[in-house]
PDB file of C-alpha atoms in Angstrom:
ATOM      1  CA  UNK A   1       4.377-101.774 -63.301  1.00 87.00           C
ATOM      2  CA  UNK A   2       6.078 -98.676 -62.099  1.00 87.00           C
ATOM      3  CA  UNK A   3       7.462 -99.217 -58.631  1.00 94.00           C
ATOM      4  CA  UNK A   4       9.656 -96.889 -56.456  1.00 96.00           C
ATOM      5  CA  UNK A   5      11.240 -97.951 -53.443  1.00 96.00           C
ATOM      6  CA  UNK A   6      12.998 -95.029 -50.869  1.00 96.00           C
ATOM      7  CA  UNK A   7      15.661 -96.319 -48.478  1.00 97.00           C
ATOM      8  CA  UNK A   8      18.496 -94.873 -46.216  1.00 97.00           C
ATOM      9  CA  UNK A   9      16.371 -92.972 -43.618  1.00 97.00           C
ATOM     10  CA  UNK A  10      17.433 -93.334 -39.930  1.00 97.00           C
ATOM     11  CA  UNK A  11      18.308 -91.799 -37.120  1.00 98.00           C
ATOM     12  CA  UNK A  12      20.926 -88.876 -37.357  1.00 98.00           C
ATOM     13  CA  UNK A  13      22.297 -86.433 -35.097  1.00 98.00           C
ATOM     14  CA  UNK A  14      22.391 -82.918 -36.074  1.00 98.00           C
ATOM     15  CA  UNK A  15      25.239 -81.266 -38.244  1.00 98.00           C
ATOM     16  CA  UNK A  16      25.016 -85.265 -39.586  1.00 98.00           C
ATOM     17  CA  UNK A  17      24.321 -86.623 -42.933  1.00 98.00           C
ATOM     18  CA  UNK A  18      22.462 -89.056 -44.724  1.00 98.00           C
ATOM     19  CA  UNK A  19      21.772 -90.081 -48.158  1.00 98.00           C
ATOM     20  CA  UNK A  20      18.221 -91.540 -49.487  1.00 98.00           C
ATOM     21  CA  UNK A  21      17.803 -93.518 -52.125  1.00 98.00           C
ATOM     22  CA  UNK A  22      14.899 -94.088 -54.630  1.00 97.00           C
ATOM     23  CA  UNK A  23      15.353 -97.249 -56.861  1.00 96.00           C
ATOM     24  CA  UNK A  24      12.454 -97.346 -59.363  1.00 93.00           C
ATOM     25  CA  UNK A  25      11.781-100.119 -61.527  1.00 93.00           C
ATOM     26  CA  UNK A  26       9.401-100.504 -64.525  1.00 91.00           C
ATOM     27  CA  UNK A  27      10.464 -97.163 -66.004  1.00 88.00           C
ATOM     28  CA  UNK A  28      13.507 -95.339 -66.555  1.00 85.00           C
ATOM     29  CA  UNK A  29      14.563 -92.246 -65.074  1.00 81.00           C
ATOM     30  CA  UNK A  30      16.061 -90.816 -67.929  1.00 80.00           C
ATOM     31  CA  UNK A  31      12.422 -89.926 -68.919  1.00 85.00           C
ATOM     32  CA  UNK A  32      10.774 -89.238 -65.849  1.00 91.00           C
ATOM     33  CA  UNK A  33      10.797 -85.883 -63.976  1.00 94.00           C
ATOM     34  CA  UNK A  34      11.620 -86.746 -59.781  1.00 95.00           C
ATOM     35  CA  UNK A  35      10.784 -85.364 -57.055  1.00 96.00           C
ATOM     36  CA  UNK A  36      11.476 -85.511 -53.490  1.00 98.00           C
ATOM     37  CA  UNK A  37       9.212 -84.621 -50.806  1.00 98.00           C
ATOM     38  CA  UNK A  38       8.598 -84.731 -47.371  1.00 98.00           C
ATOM     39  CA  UNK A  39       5.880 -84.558 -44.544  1.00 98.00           C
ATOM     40  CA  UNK A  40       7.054 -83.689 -41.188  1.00 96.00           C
ATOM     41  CA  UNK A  41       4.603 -84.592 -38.023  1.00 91.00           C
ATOM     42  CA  UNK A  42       1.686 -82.132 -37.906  1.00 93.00           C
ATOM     43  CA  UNK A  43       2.559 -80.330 -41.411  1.00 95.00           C
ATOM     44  CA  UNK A  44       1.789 -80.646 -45.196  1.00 95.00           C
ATOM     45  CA  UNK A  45       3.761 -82.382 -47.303  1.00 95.00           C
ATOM     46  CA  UNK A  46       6.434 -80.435 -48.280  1.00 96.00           C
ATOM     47  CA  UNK A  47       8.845 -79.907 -51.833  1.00 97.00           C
ATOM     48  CA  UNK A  48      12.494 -80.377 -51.391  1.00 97.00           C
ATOM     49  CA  UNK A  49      13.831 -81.298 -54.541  1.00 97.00           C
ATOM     50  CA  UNK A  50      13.311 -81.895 -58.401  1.00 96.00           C
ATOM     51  CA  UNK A  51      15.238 -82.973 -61.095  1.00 95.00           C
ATOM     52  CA  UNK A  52      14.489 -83.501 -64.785  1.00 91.00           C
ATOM     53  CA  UNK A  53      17.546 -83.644 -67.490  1.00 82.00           C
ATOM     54  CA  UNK A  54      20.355 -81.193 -66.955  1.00 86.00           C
ATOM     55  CA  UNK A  55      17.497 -79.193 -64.434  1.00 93.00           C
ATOM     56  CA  UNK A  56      17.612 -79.299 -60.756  1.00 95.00           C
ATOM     57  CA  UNK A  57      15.561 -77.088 -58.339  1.00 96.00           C
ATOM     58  CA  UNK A  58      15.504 -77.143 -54.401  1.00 97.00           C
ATOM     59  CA  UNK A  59      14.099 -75.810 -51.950  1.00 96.00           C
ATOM     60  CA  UNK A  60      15.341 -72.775 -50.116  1.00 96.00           C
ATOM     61  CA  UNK A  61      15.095 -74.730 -47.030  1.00 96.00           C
ATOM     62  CA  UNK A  62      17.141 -77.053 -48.441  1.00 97.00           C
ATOM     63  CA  UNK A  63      19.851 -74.899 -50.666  1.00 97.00           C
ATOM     64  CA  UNK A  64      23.357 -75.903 -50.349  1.00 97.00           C
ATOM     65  CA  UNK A  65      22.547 -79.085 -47.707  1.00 98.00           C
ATOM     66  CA  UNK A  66      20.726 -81.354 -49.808  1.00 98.00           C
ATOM     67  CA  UNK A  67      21.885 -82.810 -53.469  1.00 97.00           C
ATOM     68  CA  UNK A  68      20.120 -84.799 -55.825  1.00 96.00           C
ATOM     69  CA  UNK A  69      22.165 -87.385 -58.248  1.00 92.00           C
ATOM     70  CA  UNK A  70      21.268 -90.552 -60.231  1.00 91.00           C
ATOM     71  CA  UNK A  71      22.647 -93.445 -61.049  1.00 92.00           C
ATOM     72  CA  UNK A  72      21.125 -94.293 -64.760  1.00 88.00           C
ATOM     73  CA  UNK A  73      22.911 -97.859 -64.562  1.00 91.00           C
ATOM     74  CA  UNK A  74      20.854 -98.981 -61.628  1.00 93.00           C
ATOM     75  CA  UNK A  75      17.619 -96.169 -62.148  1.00 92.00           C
ATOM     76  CA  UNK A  76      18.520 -95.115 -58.808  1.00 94.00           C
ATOM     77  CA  UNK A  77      18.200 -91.228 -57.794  1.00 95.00           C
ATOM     78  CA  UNK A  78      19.748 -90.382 -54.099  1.00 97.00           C
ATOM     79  CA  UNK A  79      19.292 -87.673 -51.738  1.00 98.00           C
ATOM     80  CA  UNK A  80      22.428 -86.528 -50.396  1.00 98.00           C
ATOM     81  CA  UNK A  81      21.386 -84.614 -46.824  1.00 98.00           C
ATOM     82  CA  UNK A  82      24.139 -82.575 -44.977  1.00 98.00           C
ATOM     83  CA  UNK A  83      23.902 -80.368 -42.215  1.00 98.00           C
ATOM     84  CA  UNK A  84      21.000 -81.835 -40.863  1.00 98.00           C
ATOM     85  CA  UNK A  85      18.693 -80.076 -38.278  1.00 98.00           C
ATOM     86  CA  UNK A  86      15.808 -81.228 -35.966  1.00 97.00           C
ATOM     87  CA  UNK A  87      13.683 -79.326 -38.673  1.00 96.00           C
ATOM     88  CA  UNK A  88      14.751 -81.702 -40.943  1.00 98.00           C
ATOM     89  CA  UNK A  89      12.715 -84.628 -39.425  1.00 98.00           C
ATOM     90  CA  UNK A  90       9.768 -85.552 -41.865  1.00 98.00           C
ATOM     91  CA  UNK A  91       9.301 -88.794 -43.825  1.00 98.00           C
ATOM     92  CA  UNK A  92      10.835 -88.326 -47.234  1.00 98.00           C
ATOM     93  CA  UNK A  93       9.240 -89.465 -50.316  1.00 98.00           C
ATOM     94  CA  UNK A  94      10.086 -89.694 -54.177  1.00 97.00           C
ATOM     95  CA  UNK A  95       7.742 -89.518 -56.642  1.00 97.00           C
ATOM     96  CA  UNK A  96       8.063 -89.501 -60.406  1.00 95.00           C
ATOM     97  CA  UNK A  97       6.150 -88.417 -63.331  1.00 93.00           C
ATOM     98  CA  UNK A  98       6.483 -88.429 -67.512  1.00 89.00           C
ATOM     99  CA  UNK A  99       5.186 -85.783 -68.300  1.00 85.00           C
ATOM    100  CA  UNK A 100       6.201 -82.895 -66.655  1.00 86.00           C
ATOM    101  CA  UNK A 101       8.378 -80.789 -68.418  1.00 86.00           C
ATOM    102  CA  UNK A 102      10.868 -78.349 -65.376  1.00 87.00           C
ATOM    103  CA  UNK A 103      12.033 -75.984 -68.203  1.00 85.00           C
ATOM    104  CA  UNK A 104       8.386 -74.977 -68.396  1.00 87.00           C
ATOM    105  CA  UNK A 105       7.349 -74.920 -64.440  1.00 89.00           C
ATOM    106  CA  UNK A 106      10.382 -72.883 -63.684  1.00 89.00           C
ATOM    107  CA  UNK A 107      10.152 -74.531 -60.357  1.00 91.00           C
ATOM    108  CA  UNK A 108       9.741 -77.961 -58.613  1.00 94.00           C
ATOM    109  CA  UNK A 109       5.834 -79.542 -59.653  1.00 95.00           C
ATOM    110  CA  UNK A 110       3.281 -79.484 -56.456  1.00 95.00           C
ATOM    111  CA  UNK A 111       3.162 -83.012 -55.569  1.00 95.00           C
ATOM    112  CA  UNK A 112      -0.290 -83.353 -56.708  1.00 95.00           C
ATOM    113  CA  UNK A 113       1.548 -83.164 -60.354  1.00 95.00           C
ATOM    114  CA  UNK A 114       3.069 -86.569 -59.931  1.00 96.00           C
ATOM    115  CA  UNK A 115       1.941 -89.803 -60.669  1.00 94.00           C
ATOM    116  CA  UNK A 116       3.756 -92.329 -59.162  1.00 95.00           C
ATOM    117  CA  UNK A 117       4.806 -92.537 -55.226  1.00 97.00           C
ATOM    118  CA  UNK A 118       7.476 -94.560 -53.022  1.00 97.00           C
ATOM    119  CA  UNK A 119       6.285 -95.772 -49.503  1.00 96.00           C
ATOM    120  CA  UNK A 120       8.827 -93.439 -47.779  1.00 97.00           C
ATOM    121  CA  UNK A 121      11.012 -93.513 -45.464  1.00 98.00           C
ATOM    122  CA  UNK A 122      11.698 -91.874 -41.768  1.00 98.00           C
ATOM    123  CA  UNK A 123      14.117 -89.452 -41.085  1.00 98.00           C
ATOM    124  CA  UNK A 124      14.662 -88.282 -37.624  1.00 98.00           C
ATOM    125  CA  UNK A 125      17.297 -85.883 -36.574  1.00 98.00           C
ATOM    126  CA  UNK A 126      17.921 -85.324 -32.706  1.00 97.00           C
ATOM    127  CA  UNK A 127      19.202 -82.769 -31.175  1.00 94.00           C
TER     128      UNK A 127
END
């Protein structure tokens, strides 16, 4: 069964930093496309990140704050968040799929793309 499981959300103050992790299990990354996204109160859910193989997109929101790494040993991918805002404040999900091939999209997937979803977790930034 694939399972992914988001942690490290919190409470931050702006200009601070925090750094999500996705652990999946039943699957290995190495073969999956990932992609984190978030949903902020009162707005859609929005891209922030994707990574497939040696590929890595972001969001322009997001350029040169946020970085997205693995760990293959324990199939974990993180979220590194710097320079957070109040904007930042969403609940931030991963989501992975097989079969979706970056070098083709040219961009991160719409969410509806992926097949397989972590609970999320809360990130609030105050100001």
């Amino acid at each position: 069964e694939v399972q992914l499981v988001e942690s490290g959300g919190g409470l931050v103050q702006a200009g601070g930093s925090l750094r999500l992790s996705c652990a999946a299990s039943g699957f290995s990354f190495d073969d999956y496309t990932i992609g984190w996204f978030r949903r902020a109160p009162g707005k859609e859910r929005e891209g922030v990140s994707c990574s497939s193989d040696d590929i890595t997109y972001y969001a322009n929101s997001v350029k040169g704050r946020f970085t997205i790494s693995s760990d293959n040993a324990k199939n974990t991918v993180y979220l590194e968040m710097n320079s957070l805002t109040p904007e930042d404040t969403a609940v931030y999900y991963c989501a992975a799929d097989p079969l979706l091939l970056l070098r083709l999209w040219g961009l991160c997937p719409p969410s509806e793309e992926y097949d397989y979803w972590g609970q999320g977790t809360q990130v609030t930034v105050s100001s």
